[in-house]
Coordinates of N, CA and C in Angstrom, one line a residue:
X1197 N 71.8 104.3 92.4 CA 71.8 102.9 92.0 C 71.4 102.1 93.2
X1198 N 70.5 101.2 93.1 CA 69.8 100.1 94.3 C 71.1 99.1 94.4
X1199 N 71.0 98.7 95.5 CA 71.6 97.6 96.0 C 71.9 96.3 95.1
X1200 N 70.6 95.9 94.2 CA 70.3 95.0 93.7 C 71.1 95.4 92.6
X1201 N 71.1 96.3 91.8 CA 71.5 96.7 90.9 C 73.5 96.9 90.8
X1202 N 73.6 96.9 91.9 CA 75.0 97.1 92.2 C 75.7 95.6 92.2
X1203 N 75.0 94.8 93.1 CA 75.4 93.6 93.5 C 75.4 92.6 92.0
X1204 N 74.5 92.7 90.9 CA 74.3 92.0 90.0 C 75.5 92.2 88.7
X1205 N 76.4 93.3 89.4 CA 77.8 93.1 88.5 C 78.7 92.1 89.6
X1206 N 78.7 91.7 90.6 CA 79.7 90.9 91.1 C 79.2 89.3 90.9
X1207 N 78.9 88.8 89.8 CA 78.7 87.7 89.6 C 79.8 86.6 89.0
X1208 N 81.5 87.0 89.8 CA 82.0 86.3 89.4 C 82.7 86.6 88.1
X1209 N 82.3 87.2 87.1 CA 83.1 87.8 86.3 C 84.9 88.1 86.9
X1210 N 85.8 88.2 85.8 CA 87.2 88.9 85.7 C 87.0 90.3 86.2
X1211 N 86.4 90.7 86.0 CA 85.9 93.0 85.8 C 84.7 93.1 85.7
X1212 N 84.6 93.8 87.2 CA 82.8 95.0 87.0 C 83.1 96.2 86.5
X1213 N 82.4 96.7 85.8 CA 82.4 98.0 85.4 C 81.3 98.7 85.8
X1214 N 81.2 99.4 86.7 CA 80.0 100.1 87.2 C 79.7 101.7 86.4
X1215 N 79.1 102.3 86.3 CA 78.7 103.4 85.6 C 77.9 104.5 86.3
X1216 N 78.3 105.3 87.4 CA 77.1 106.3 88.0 C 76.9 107.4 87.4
X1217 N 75.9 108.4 87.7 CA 75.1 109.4 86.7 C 74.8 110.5 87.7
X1218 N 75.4 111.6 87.3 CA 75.2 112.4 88.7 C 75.6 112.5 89.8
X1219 N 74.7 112.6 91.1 CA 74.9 112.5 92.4 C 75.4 111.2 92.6
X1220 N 75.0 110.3 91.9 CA 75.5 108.5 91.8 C 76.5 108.1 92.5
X1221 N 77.5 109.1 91.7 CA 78.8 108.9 91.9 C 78.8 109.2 93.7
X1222 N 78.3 109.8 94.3 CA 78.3 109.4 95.6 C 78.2 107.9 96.4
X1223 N 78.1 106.9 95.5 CA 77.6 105.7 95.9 C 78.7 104.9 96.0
X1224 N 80.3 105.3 95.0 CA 81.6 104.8 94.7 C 81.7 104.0 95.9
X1225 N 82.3 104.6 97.1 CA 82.9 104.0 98.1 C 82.0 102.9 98.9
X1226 N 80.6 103.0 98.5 CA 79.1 102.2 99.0 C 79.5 101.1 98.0
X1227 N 79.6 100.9 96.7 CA 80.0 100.1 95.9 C 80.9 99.5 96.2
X1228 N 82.3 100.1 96.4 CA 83.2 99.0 96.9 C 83.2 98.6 97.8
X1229 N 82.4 98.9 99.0 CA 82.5 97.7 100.0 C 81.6 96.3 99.8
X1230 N 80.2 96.9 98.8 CA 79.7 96.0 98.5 C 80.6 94.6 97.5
X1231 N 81.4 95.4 96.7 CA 82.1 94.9 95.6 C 82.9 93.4 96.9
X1232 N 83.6 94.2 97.3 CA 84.6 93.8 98.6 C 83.9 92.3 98.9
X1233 N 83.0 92.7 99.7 CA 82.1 91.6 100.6 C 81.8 90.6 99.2
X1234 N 81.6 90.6 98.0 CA 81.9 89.2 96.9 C 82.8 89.2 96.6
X1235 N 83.8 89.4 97.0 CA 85.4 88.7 96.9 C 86.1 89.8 95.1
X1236 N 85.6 91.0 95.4 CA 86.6 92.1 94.3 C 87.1 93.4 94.9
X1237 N 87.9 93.5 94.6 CA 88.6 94.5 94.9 C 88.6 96.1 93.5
X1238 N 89.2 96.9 94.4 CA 89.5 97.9 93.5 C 90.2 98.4 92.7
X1239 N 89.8 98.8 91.5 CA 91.3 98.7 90.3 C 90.9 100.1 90.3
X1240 N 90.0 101.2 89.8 CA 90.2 102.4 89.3 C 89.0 102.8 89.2
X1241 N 88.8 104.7 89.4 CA 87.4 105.2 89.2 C 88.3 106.2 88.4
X1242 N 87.1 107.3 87.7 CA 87.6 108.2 86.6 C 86.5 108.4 86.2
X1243 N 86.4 110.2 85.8 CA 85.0 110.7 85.4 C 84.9 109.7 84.2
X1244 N 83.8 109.5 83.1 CA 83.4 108.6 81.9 C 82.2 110.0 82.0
X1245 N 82.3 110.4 80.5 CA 81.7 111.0 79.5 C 81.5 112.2 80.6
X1246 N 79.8 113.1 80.3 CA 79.3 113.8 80.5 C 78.6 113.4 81.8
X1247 N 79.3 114.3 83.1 CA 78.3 114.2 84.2 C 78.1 112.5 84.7
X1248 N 79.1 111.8 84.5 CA 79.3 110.2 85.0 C 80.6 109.5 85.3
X1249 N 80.6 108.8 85.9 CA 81.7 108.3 86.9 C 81.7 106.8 86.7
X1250 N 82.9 106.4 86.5 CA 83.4 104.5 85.9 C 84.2 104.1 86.9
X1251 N 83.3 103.3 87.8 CA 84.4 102.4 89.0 C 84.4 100.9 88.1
X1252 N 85.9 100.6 88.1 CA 86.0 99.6 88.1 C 86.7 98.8 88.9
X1253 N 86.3 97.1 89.7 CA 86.9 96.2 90.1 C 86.9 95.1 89.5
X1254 N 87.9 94.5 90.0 CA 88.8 93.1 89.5 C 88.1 92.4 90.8
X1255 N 88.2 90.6 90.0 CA 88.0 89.7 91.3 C 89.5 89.4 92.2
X1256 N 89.1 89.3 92.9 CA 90.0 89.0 94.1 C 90.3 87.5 94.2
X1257 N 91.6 86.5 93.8 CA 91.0 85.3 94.3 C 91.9 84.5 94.7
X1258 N 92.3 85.7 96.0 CA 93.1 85.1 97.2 C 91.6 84.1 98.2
X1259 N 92.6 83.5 98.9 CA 91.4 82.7 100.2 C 90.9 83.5 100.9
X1260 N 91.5 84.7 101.5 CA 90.4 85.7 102.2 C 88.8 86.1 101.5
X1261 N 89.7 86.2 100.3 CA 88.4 87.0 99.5 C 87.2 86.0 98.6
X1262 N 87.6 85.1 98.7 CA 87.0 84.4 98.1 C 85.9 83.1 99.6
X1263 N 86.9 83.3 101.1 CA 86.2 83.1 101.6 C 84.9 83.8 102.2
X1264 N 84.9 85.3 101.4 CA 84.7 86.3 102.3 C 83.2 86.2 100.8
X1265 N 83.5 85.4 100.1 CA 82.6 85.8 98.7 C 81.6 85.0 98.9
X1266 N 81.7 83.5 99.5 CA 81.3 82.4 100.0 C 80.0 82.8 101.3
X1267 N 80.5 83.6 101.9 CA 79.9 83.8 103.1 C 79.0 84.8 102.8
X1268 N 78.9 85.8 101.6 CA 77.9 86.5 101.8 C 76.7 86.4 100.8
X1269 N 77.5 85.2 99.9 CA 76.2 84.4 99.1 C 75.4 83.6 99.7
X1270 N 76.0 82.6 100.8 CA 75.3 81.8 101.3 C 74.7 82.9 102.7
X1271 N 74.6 84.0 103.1 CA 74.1 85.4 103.9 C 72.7 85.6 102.4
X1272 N 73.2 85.7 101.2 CA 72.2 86.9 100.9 C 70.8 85.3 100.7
X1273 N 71.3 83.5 100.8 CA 70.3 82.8 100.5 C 69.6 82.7 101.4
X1274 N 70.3 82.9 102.8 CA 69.3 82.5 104.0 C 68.8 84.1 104.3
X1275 N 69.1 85.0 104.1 CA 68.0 86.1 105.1 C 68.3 87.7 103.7
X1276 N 68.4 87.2 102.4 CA 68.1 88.0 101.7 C 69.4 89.6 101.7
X1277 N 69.9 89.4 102.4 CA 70.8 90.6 102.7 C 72.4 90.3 102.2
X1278 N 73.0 91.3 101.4 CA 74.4 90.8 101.6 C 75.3 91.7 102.6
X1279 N 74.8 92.0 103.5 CA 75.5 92.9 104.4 C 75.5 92.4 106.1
X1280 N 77.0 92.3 105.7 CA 77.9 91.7 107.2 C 77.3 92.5 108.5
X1281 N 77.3 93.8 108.7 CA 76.7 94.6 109.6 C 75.9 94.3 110.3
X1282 N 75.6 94.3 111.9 CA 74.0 94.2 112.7 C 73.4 95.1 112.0
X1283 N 72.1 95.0 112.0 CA 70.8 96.1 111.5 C 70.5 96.6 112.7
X1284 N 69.9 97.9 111.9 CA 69.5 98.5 113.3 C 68.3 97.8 114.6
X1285 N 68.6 97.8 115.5 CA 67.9 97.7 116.1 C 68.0 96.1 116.8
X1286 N 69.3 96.0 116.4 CA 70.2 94.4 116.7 C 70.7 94.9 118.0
X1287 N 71.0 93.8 118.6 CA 71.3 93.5 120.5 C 72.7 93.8 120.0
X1288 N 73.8 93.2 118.7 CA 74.7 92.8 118.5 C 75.4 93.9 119.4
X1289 N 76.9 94.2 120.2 CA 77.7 95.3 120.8 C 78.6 96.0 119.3
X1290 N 78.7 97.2 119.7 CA 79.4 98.2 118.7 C 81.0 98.4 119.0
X1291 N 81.4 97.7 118.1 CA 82.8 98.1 119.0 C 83.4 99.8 117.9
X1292 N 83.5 100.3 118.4 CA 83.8 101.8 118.3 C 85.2 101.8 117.2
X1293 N 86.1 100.7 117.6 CA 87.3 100.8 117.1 C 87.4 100.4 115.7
X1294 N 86.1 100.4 115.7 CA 86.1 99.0 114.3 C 86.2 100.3 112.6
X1295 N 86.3 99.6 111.8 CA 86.7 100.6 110.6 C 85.5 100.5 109.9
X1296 N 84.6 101.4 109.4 CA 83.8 100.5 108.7 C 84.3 100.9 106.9
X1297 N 83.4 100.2 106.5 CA 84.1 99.3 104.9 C 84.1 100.6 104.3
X1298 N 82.9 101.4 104.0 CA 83.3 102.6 103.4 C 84.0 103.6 103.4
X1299 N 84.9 103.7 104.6 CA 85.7 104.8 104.9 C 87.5 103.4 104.4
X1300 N 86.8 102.7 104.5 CA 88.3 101.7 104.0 C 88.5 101.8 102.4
X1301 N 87.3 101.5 102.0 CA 87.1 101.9 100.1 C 87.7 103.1 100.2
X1302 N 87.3 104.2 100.7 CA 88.0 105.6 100.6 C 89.1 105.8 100.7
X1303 N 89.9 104.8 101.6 CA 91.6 105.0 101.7 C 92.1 104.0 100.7
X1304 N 90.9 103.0 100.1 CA 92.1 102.4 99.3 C 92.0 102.7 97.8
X1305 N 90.7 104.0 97.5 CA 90.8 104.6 96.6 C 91.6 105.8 96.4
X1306 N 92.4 106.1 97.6 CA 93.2 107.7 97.9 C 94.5 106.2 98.0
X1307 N 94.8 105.6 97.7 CA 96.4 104.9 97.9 C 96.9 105.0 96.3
X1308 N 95.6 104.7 95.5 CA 95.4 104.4 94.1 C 95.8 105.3 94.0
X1309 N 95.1 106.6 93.8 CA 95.6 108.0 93.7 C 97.0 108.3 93.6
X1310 N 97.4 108.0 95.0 CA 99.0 109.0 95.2 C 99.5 108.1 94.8
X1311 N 99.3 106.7 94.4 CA 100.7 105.6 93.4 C 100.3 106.4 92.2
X1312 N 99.7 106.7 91.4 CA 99.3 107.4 90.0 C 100.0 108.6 90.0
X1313 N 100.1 109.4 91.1 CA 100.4 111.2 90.8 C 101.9 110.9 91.1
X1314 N 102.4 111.9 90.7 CA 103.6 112.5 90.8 C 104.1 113.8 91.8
X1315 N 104.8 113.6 92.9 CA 104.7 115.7 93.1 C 105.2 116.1 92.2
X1316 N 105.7 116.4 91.2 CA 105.7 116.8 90.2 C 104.4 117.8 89.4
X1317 N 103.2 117.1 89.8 CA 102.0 117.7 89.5 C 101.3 118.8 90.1
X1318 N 101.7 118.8 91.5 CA 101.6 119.7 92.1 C 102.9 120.6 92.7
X1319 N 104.0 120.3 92.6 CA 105.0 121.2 92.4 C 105.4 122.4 91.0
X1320 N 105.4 122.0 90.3 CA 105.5 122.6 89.1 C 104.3 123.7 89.0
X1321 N 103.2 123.6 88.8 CA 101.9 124.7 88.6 C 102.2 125.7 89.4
X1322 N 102.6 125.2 91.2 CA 102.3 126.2 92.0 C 103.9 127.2 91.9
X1323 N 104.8 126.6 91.1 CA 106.0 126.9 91.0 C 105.6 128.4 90.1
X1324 N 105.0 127.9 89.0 CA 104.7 128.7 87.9 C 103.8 129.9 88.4
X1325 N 102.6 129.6 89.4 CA 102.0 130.3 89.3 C 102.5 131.7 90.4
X1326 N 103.4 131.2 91.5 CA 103.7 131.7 92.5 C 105.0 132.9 91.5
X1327 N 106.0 132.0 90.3 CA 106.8 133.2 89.6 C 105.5 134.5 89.2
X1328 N 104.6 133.8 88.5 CA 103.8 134.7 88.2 C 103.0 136.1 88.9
X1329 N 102.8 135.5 90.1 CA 102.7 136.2 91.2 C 103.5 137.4 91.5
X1330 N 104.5 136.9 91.7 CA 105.5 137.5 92.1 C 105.8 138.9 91.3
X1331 N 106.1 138.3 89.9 CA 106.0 139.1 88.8 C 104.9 140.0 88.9
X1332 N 103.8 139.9 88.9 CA 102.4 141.0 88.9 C 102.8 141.6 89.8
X1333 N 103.6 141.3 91.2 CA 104.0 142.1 92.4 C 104.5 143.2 92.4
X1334 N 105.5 142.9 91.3 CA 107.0 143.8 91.1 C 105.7 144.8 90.2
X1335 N 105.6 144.4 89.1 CA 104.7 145.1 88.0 C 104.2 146.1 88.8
X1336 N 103.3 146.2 89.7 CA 101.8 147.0 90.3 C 102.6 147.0 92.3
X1337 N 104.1 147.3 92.1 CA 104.7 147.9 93.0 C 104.3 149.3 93.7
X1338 N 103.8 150.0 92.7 CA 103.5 151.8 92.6 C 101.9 151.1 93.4
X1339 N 101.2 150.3 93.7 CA 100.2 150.3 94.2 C 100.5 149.2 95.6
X1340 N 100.5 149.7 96.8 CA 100.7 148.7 97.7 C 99.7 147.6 97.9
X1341 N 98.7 148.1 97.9 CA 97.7 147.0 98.0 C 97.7 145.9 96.6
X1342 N 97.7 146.3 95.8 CA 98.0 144.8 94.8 C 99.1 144.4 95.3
X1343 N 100.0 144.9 95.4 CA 101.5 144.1 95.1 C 101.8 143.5 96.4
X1344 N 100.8 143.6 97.6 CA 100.5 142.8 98.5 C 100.1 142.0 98.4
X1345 N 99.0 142.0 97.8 CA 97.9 140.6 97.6 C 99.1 140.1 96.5
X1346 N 99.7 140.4 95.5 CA 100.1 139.8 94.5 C 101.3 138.5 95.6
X1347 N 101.9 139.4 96.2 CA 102.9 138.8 97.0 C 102.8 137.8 98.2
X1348 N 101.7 138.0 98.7 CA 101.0 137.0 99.7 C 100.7 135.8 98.6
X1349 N 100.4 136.4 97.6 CA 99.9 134.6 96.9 C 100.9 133.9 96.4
X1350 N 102.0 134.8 95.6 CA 103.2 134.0 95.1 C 103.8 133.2 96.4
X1351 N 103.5 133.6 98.2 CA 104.3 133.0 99.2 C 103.5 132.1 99.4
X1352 N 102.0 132.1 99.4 CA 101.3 130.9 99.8 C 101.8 130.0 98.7
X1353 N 101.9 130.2 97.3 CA 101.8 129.0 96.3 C 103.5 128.5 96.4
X1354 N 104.3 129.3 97.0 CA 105.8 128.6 97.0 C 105.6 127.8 98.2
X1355 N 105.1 128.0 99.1 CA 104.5 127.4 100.6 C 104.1 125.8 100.1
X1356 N 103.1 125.9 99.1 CA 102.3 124.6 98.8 C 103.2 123.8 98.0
X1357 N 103.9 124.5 97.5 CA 105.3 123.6 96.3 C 106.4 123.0 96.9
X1358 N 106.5 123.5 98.4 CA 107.2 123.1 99.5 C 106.8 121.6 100.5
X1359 N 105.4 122.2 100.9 CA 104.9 121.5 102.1 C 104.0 120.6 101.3
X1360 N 104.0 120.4 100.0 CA 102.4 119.8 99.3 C 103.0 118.6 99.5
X1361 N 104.1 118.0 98.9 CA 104.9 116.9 98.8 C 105.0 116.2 100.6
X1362 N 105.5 116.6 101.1 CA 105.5 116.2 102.2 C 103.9 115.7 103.1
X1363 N 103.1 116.8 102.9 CA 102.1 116.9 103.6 C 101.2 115.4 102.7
X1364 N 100.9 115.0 101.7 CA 100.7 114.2 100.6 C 101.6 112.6 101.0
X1365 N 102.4 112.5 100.9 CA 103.2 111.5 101.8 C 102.4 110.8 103.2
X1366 N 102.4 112.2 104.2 CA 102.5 111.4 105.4 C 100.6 111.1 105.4
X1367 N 99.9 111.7 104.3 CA 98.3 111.6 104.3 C 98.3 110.1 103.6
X1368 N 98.9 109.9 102.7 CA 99.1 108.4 101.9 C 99.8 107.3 103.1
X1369 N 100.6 108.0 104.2 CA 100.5 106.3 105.1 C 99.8 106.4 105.9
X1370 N 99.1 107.7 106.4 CA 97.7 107.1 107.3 C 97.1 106.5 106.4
X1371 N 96.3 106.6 105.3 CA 95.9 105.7 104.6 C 96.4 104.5 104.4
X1372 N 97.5 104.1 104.5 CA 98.1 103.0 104.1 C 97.8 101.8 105.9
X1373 N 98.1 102.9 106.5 CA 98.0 102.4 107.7 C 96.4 101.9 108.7
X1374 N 95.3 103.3 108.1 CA 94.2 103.1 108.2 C 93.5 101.5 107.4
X1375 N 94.2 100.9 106.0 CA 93.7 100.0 105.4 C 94.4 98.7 106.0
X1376 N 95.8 98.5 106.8 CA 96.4 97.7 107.4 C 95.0 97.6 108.5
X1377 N 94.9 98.2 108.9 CA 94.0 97.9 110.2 C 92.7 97.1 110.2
X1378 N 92.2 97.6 108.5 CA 91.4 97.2 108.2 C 91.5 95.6 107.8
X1379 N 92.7 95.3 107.1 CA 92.7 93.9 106.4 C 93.2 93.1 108.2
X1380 N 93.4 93.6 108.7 CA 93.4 92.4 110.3 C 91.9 92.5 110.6
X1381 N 91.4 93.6 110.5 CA 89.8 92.8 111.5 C 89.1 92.5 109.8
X1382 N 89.4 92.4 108.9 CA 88.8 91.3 107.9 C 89.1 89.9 108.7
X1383 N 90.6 90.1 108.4 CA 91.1 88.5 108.8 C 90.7 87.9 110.2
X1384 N 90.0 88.6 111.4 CA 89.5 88.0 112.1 C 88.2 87.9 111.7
X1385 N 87.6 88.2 110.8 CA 86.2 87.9 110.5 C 86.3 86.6 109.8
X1386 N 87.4 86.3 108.8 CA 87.1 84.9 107.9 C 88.5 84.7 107.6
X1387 N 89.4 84.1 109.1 CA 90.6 83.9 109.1 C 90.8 82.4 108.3
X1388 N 91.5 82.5 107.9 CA 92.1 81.5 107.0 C 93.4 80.4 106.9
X1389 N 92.9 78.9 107.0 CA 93.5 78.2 107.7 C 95.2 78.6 107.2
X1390 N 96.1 77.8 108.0 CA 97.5 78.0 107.0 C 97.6 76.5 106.1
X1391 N 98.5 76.6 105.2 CA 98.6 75.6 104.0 C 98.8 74.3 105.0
X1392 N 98.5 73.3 104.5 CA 99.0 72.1 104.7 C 100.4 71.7 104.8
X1393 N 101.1 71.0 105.4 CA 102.4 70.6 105.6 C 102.5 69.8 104.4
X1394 N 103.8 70.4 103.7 CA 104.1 68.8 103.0 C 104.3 67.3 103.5
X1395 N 104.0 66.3 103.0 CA 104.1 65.1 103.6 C 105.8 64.8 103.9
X1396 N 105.8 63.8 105.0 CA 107.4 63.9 105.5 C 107.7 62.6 104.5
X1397 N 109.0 63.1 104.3 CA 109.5 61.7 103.2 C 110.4 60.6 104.4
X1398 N 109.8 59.1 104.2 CA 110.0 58.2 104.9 C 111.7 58.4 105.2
X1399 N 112.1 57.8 106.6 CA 113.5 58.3 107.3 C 114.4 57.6 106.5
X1400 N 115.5 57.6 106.6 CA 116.4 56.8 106.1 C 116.2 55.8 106.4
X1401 N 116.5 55.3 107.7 CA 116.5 53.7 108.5 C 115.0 53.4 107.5
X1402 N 114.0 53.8 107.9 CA 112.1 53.1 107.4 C 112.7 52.6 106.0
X1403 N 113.5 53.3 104.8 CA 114.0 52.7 103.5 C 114.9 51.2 103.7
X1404 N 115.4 51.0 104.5 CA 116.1 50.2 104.6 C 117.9 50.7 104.4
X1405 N 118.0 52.1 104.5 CA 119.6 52.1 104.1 C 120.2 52.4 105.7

């Protein structure tokens, strides 16, 4: 899917609903940064039908994002592009530390994920399959070599029923923490003033009491 084609669902609508076909679905995390840079965020992806893939985003319409929506309309009137990035072959300096948008789309579509699953999902199967294991073990005892292999696998799948949960956790706060890093160098890109003060109510003495 072109650029153009991508960009012409963020026109401000409540919900894009994008639709890839194939390899397409490689474009997902390219989509949401594009999505991002017009002020929407990410609600959910999920195969859709035969061999196709349904991202959907919501508008965003905090002040970040909407200043951030602002800036790349008035970007795509003056030089045709909606993309924040130097082009190649720009003087602009690379700072190394910087996150770029598509690997941020990818953590904040892997956040989505692990709030959706349960260990439960992956506890249970490898529970089952590892009894089963085990069981074929005992079964095909009279043969060492199965009841090896049989046994090696019921210990790896008790292994994963163990460490899955844990290992899944601490992958969901680098993510969590990879996208913290990210929403500060947004907010140095299109930081946002703070609220106005309420007005002060005249002193006592200024009333006359």
């Amino acid at each position: 899917m072109r650029d153009a084609a991508i960009v012409a669902h963020f026109d401000g609508r409540p919900t894009a609903e994008l639709v890839f076909t194939g390899w397409g679905s490689a474009q997902v995390d390219y989509a949401i940064w594009i999505g991002a840079e017009f002020g929407y965020k990410f609600s959910s992806s999920e195969p859709y039908g035969r061999g196709q893939y349904r991202l959907i985003l919501t508008r965003d319409d905090s002040p970040a994002a909407r200043l951030r929506a602002a800036a790349t309309l008035a970007r795509m009137q003056s030089t045709g592009s909606w993309k924040p990035m130097a082009q190649p072959g720009s003087s602009a300096p690379h700072d190394p530390s910087a996150i770029h948008p598509e690997r941020a789309a990818q953590a904040r579509r892997n956040i989505v994920t692990y709030e959706r699953w349960h260990p439960a999902q992956l506890v249970i199967p490898c529970c089952v399959v590892s009894a089963g294991l085990f069981s074929l073990a005992w079964a095909a005892r009279g043969s060492a070599i199965a009841a090896v292999a049989a046994g090696l696998g019921g210990i790896l799948c008790m292994t994963a029923a163990i460490m899955g949960p844990r290992y899944t956790r601490k992958w969901h706060q680098r993510n969590l923490e990879l996208l913290e890093r990210f929403r500060r160098q947004q907010a140095a890109r299109f930081p946002v003033s703070p609220p106005t003060p309420p007005p002060a109510w005249p002193h006592r003495d200024q009333m006359g009491h």
